[in-house]
Amino acid sequence: MELTHVATPPDAVIERAVRAGPGELLWLGAEPFEVRCEPRQATGLLKIVAVAEGEGVVAQGGHRAILREGTFAWVQSDAPFELTMSRGRRLLLRLPLSAVQQRHPGVDLRTAVTRGEEHAGERVVAGLLRQILRESSSLSERDCMAAVGVVLEAIGMCGRAPELPRARVERALADIELRLGDPALQPTDIARAQGVSRRYLDGVMAEQLGSSLATHIRRRRLERAASELSTRPDDTVSEVAARWGFRDASHFTRLFRGHFATTPAAYRRAALDGAGAGSGGRAGDTASRPRVSSTTE
């Protein structure tokens, strides 16, 4: 990309600027330019750089976004950044970062990431910015104020901030606990509720807990069933098994033996005998249970 203008600060390439409510709209000149910005003081602004014609590159915080027609990127005003643009039409919208975060908590505000191509909501925001850019000469200050308000609301349609793996696992575990009693519960149901693929969630689960979704669900069902075998002596083994998603009693017995190194019936007898012997623990307490094998599956 051939550069004909090196500008510092960015105001040197601004064609029109309109303060509009909490934000400010700036139409940038059509000539190619490169901006290297080193903030001298904190302003707390979030900048949206949008391109309607031409292309560019924005870099900040070790990230680098390629800006093509119909795309945009966030830029933080309080950190150094570089913006390089070819000949074309582009818009800069400045908004208080705190206003965006308060209005739309959880929105992905990572800087120097190309937006407006894959995510449907971000394509809508890109379209709004592109139209505002093209209507520069027709928009009054009142129009600009309304436009900024519309964009601020539309930001809520953008993608959500990526969740840390541990937080996602904790959400998945909580969901599993709530739905363990559903015989129809499948690992894909948990992944779908998280908005991710089963393959991805299996990988995160394996990394954090050392087991897959299916393995964890099966283990927790067996543990719940074991607890009820100890505390509900009037229910048959088959009834307890069915309540925790095991419709085939023989299959349940095989899985139970693999996990606890004993049969469900023997586990129940040992637990009830321990309670009846007056050992000080109630039925189902760990002290009155048979020794659990180290083999989990």
PDB file of C-alpha atoms in Angstrom, residues 114-284:
ATOM      1  CA  THR A 114     -12.011  -7.502  11.865  1.00  0.00           C
ATOM      2  CA  ARG A 115     -15.782  -7.348  12.319  1.00  0.00           C
ATOM      3  CA  GLY A 116     -18.793  -7.264  10.025  1.00  0.00           C
ATOM      4  CA  GLU A 117     -18.110 -10.373   7.950  1.00  0.00           C
ATOM      5  CA  GLU A 118     -19.200 -13.537   9.769  1.00  0.00           C
ATOM      6  CA  HIS A 119     -21.381 -12.452  12.709  1.00  0.00           C
ATOM      7  CA  ALA A 120     -24.917 -11.416  11.677  1.00  0.00           C
ATOM      8  CA  GLY A 121     -25.264  -8.695  14.313  1.00  0.00           C
ATOM      9  CA  GLU A 122     -21.899  -7.218  13.436  1.00  0.00           C
ATOM     10  CA  ARG A 123     -22.910  -7.145   9.765  1.00  0.00           C
ATOM     11  CA  VAL A 124     -25.919  -5.042  10.773  1.00  0.00           C
ATOM     12  CA  VAL A 125     -23.679  -2.613  12.681  1.00  0.00           C
ATOM     13  CA  ALA A 126     -21.282  -2.461   9.714  1.00  0.00           C
ATOM     14  CA  GLY A 127     -24.201  -1.641   7.426  1.00  0.00           C
ATOM     15  CA  LEU A 128     -25.329   1.206   9.692  1.00  0.00           C
ATOM     16  CA  LEU A 129     -21.826   2.671   9.805  1.00  0.00           C
ATOM     17  CA  ARG A 130     -21.431   2.377   6.054  1.00  0.00           C
ATOM     18  CA  GLN A 131     -24.716   4.209   5.450  1.00  0.00           C
ATOM     19  CA  ILE A 132     -23.814   6.981   7.907  1.00  0.00           C
ATOM     20  CA  LEU A 133     -20.493   7.367   6.115  1.00  0.00           C
ATOM     21  CA  ARG A 134     -22.120   7.632   2.691  1.00  0.00           C
ATOM     22  CA  GLU A 135     -24.700  10.176   3.844  1.00  0.00           C
ATOM     23  CA  SER A 136     -22.157  12.578   5.327  1.00  0.00           C
ATOM     24  CA  SER A 137     -23.261  15.628   3.362  1.00  0.00           C
ATOM     25  CA  SER A 138     -26.958  14.965   4.018  1.00  0.00           C
ATOM     26  CA  LEU A 139     -26.904  14.460   7.781  1.00  0.00           C
ATOM     27  CA  SER A 140     -27.603  17.397  10.089  1.00  0.00           C
ATOM     28  CA  GLU A 141     -26.177  17.546  13.587  1.00  0.00           C
ATOM     29  CA  ARG A 142     -29.535  16.349  14.889  1.00  0.00           C
ATOM     30  CA  ASP A 143     -29.415  13.443  12.444  1.00  0.00           C
ATOM     31  CA  CYS A 144     -25.917  12.616  13.606  1.00  0.00           C
ATOM     32  CA  MET A 145     -27.013  12.545  17.221  1.00  0.00           C
ATOM     33  CA  ALA A 146     -29.806  10.110  16.360  1.00  0.00           C
ATOM     34  CA  ALA A 147     -27.414   8.004  14.285  1.00  0.00           C
ATOM     35  CA  VAL A 148     -24.958   7.683  17.173  1.00  0.00           C
ATOM     36  CA  GLY A 149     -27.805   6.570  19.431  1.00  0.00           C
ATOM     37  CA  VAL A 150     -28.859   3.926  16.910  1.00  0.00           C
ATOM     38  CA  VAL A 151     -25.315   2.574  16.605  1.00  0.00           C
ATOM     39  CA  LEU A 152     -24.886   2.520  20.382  1.00  0.00           C
ATOM     40  CA  GLU A 153     -28.023   0.385  20.678  1.00  0.00           C
ATOM     41  CA  ALA A 154     -27.041  -1.824  17.738  1.00  0.00           C
ATOM     42  CA  ILE A 155     -23.692  -2.667  19.354  1.00  0.00           C
ATOM     43  CA  GLY A 156     -25.703  -4.995  21.558  1.00  0.00           C
ATOM     44  CA  MET A 157     -26.141  -7.212  18.474  1.00  0.00           C
ATOM     45  CA  CYS A 158     -22.399  -7.796  18.223  1.00  0.00           C
ATOM     46  CA  GLY A 159     -20.710 -10.995  19.301  1.00  0.00           C
ATOM     47  CA  ARG A 160     -20.213 -11.866  22.939  1.00  0.00           C
ATOM     48  CA  ALA A 161     -16.830 -11.783  24.591  1.00  0.00           C
ATOM     49  CA  PRO A 162     -15.140 -15.185  24.496  1.00  0.00           C
ATOM     50  CA  GLU A 163     -15.670 -17.050  27.748  1.00  0.00           C
ATOM     51  CA  LEU A 164     -12.715 -18.369  29.668  1.00  0.00           C
ATOM     52  CA  PRO A 165     -12.555 -22.181  29.483  1.00  0.00           C
ATOM     53  CA  ARG A 166     -12.925 -22.607  33.240  1.00  0.00           C
ATOM     54  CA  ALA A 167     -16.034 -20.427  33.354  1.00  0.00           C
ATOM     55  CA  ARG A 168     -17.564 -22.378  30.481  1.00  0.00           C
ATOM     56  CA  VAL A 169     -16.853 -25.681  32.232  1.00  0.00           C
ATOM     57  CA  GLU A 170     -18.442 -24.391  35.440  1.00  0.00           C
ATOM     58  CA  ARG A 171     -21.575 -23.430  33.524  1.00  0.00           C
ATOM     59  CA  ALA A 172     -21.677 -26.821  31.851  1.00  0.00           C
ATOM     60  CA  LEU A 173     -21.279 -28.626  35.198  1.00  0.00           C
ATOM     61  CA  ALA A 174     -24.106 -26.598  36.743  1.00  0.00           C
ATOM     62  CA  ASP A 175     -26.352 -27.389  33.771  1.00  0.00           C
ATOM     63  CA  ILE A 176     -25.540 -31.087  34.056  1.00  0.00           C
ATOM     64  CA  GLU A 177     -26.453 -31.126  37.747  1.00  0.00           C
ATOM     65  CA  LEU A 178     -29.827 -29.542  36.997  1.00  0.00           C
ATOM     66  CA  ARG A 179     -30.629 -32.054  34.255  1.00  0.00           C
ATOM     67  CA  LEU A 180     -29.128 -35.297  35.545  1.00  0.00           C
ATOM     68  CA  GLY A 181     -32.540 -36.758  36.250  1.00  0.00           C
ATOM     69  CA  ASP A 182     -33.642 -36.414  32.632  1.00  0.00           C
ATOM     70  CA  PRO A 183     -33.189 -39.870  31.043  1.00  0.00           C
ATOM     71  CA  ALA A 184     -33.022 -38.245  27.615  1.00  0.00           C
ATOM     72  CA  LEU A 185     -30.132 -35.931  28.512  1.00  0.00           C
ATOM     73  CA  GLN A 186     -27.292 -36.190  25.993  1.00  0.00           C
ATOM     74  CA  PRO A 187     -23.859 -34.505  25.898  1.00  0.00           C
ATOM     75  CA  THR A 188     -24.941 -32.641  22.771  1.00  0.00           C
ATOM     76  CA  ASP A 189     -27.767 -31.036  24.781  1.00  0.00           C
ATOM     77  CA  ILE A 190     -25.260 -29.540  27.226  1.00  0.00           C
ATOM     78  CA  ALA A 191     -23.005 -28.292  24.411  1.00  0.00           C
ATOM     79  CA  ARG A 192     -25.964 -26.793  22.571  1.00  0.00           C
ATOM     80  CA  ALA A 193     -27.062 -24.926  25.699  1.00  0.00           C
ATOM     81  CA  GLN A 194     -23.552 -23.449  25.885  1.00  0.00           C
ATOM     82  CA  GLY A 195     -23.692 -22.374  22.244  1.00  0.00           C
ATOM     83  CA  VAL A 196     -20.647 -24.468  21.300  1.00  0.00           C
ATOM     84  CA  SER A 197     -19.985 -27.778  19.597  1.00  0.00           C
ATOM     85  CA  ARG A 198     -19.763 -30.991  21.588  1.00  0.00           C
ATOM     86  CA  ARG A 199     -16.249 -31.500  20.255  1.00  0.00           C
ATOM     87  CA  TYR A 200     -15.125 -28.146  21.628  1.00  0.00           C
ATOM     88  CA  LEU A 201     -16.757 -28.667  25.023  1.00  0.00           C
ATOM     89  CA  ASP A 202     -15.357 -32.202  25.254  1.00  0.00           C
ATOM     90  CA  GLY A 203     -11.895 -30.761  24.681  1.00  0.00           C
ATOM     91  CA  VAL A 204     -12.325 -28.074  27.343  1.00  0.00           C
ATOM     92  CA  MET A 205     -13.754 -30.606  29.803  1.00  0.00           C
ATOM     93  CA  ALA A 206     -10.860 -32.969  29.174  1.00  0.00           C
ATOM     94  CA  GLU A 207      -8.367 -30.150  29.688  1.00  0.00           C
ATOM     95  CA  GLN A 208      -9.973 -28.886  32.892  1.00  0.00           C
ATOM     96  CA  LEU A 209     -11.328 -32.100  34.465  1.00  0.00           C
ATOM     97  CA  GLY A 210      -9.671 -34.962  32.629  1.00  0.00           C
ATOM     98  CA  SER A 211     -12.945 -36.420  31.354  1.00  0.00           C
ATOM     99  CA  SER A 212     -15.373 -35.952  28.491  1.00  0.00           C
ATOM    100  CA  LEU A 213     -18.981 -34.761  28.790  1.00  0.00           C
ATOM    101  CA  ALA A 214     -20.375 -38.283  28.472  1.00  0.00           C
ATOM    102  CA  THR A 215     -17.992 -39.654  31.079  1.00  0.00           C
ATOM    103  CA  HIS A 216     -18.804 -36.892  33.562  1.00  0.00           C
ATOM    104  CA  ILE A 217     -22.564 -37.276  33.096  1.00  0.00           C
ATOM    105  CA  ARG A 218     -22.344 -41.033  33.579  1.00  0.00           C
ATOM    106  CA  ARG A 219     -20.166 -40.685  36.676  1.00  0.00           C
ATOM    107  CA  ARG A 220     -22.481 -38.135  38.289  1.00  0.00           C
ATOM    108  CA  ARG A 221     -25.532 -40.297  37.566  1.00  0.00           C
ATOM    109  CA  LEU A 222     -23.841 -43.281  39.175  1.00  0.00           C
ATOM    110  CA  GLU A 223     -22.930 -41.199  42.215  1.00  0.00           C
ATOM    111  CA  ARG A 224     -26.495 -39.927  42.557  1.00  0.00           C
ATOM    112  CA  ALA A 225     -27.839 -43.460  42.201  1.00  0.00           C
ATOM    113  CA  ALA A 226     -25.402 -44.719  44.840  1.00  0.00           C
ATOM    114  CA  SER A 227     -26.586 -42.030  47.240  1.00  0.00           C
ATOM    115  CA  GLU A 228     -30.207 -43.096  46.797  1.00  0.00           C
ATOM    116  CA  LEU A 229     -29.357 -46.764  47.212  1.00  0.00           C
ATOM    117  CA  SER A 230     -28.114 -45.803  50.666  1.00  0.00           C
ATOM    118  CA  THR A 231     -30.955 -43.490  51.639  1.00  0.00           C
ATOM    119  CA  ARG A 232     -34.062 -44.936  49.940  1.00  0.00           C
ATOM    120  CA  PRO A 233     -34.203 -48.591  50.976  1.00  0.00           C
ATOM    121  CA  ASP A 234     -37.824 -49.038  49.858  1.00  0.00           C
ATOM    122  CA  ASP A 235     -36.983 -48.353  46.187  1.00  0.00           C
ATOM    123  CA  THR A 236     -35.785 -51.234  44.080  1.00  0.00           C
ATOM    124  CA  VAL A 237     -32.408 -51.062  42.362  1.00  0.00           C
ATOM    125  CA  SER A 238     -34.215 -50.842  39.021  1.00  0.00           C
ATOM    126  CA  GLU A 239     -36.298 -47.874  40.196  1.00  0.00           C
ATOM    127  CA  VAL A 240     -33.234 -46.007  41.407  1.00  0.00           C
ATOM    128  CA  ALA A 241     -31.399 -46.779  38.176  1.00  0.00           C
ATOM    129  CA  ALA A 242     -34.295 -45.575  36.005  1.00  0.00           C
ATOM    130  CA  ARG A 243     -34.612 -42.370  38.012  1.00  0.00           C
ATOM    131  CA  TRP A 244     -31.023 -41.494  37.077  1.00  0.00           C
ATOM    132  CA  GLY A 245     -31.245 -42.309  33.407  1.00  0.00           C
ATOM    133  CA  PHE A 246     -30.331 -46.024  33.410  1.00  0.00           C
ATOM    134  CA  ARG A 247     -33.244 -47.821  31.820  1.00  0.00           C
ATOM    135  CA  ASP A 248     -31.477 -51.181  31.532  1.00  0.00           C
ATOM    136  CA  ALA A 249     -30.823 -52.646  34.994  1.00  0.00           C
ATOM    137  CA  SER A 250     -28.151 -55.037  33.701  1.00  0.00           C
ATOM    138  CA  HIS A 251     -26.281 -52.198  32.016  1.00  0.00           C
ATOM    139  CA  PHE A 252     -26.570 -50.144  35.195  1.00  0.00           C
ATOM    140  CA  THR A 253     -25.114 -52.982  37.255  1.00  0.00           C
ATOM    141  CA  ARG A 254     -22.111 -53.316  34.914  1.00  0.00           C
ATOM    142  CA  LEU A 255     -21.398 -49.591  35.011  1.00  0.00           C
ATOM    143  CA  PHE A 256     -21.887 -49.456  38.772  1.00  0.00           C
ATOM    144  CA  ARG A 257     -19.508 -52.354  39.351  1.00  0.00           C
ATOM    145  CA  GLY A 258     -16.913 -50.674  37.097  1.00  0.00           C
ATOM    146  CA  HIS A 259     -17.100 -47.467  39.101  1.00  0.00           C
ATOM    147  CA  PHE A 260     -17.579 -48.708  42.688  1.00  0.00           C
ATOM    148  CA  ALA A 261     -16.009 -52.208  42.442  1.00  0.00           C
ATOM    149  CA  THR A 262     -19.189 -53.770  43.816  1.00  0.00           C
ATOM    150  CA  THR A 263     -22.773 -54.416  42.716  1.00  0.00           C
ATOM    151  CA  PRO A 264     -25.623 -52.011  43.526  1.00  0.00           C
ATOM    152  CA  ALA A 265     -27.231 -54.591  45.820  1.00  0.00           C
ATOM    153  CA  ALA A 266     -23.996 -55.209  47.733  1.00  0.00           C
ATOM    154  CA  TYR A 267     -23.362 -51.489  47.994  1.00  0.00           C
ATOM    155  CA  ARG A 268     -26.816 -50.985  49.484  1.00  0.00           C
ATOM    156  CA  ARG A 269     -26.418 -53.828  51.985  1.00  0.00           C
ATOM    157  CA  ALA A 270     -23.061 -52.515  53.169  1.00  0.00           C
ATOM    158  CA  ALA A 271     -24.403 -48.984  53.525  1.00  0.00           C
ATOM    159  CA  LEU A 272     -27.533 -50.047  55.433  1.00  0.00           C
ATOM    160  CA  ASP A 273     -25.644 -52.509  57.624  1.00  0.00           C
ATOM    161  CA  GLY A 274     -23.191 -49.782  58.547  1.00  0.00           C
ATOM    162  CA  ALA A 275     -26.009 -47.428  59.460  1.00  0.00           C
ATOM    163  CA  GLY A 276     -27.821 -50.088  61.461  1.00  0.00           C
ATOM    164  CA  ALA A 277     -24.689 -50.900  63.439  1.00  0.00           C
ATOM    165  CA  GLY A 278     -24.838 -47.481  65.062  1.00  0.00           C
ATOM    166  CA  SER A 279     -21.480 -46.343  63.749  1.00  0.00           C
ATOM    167  CA  GLY A 280     -22.418 -42.727  64.297  1.00  0.00           C
ATOM    168  CA  GLY A 281     -22.941 -41.944  60.655  1.00  0.00           C
ATOM    169  CA  ARG A 282     -26.236 -41.907  58.859  1.00  0.00           C
ATOM    170  CA  ALA A 283     -26.949 -44.127  55.890  1.00  0.00           C
ATOM    171  CA  GLY A 284     -25.176 -42.913  52.824  1.00  0.00           C
TER     172      GLY A 284
END
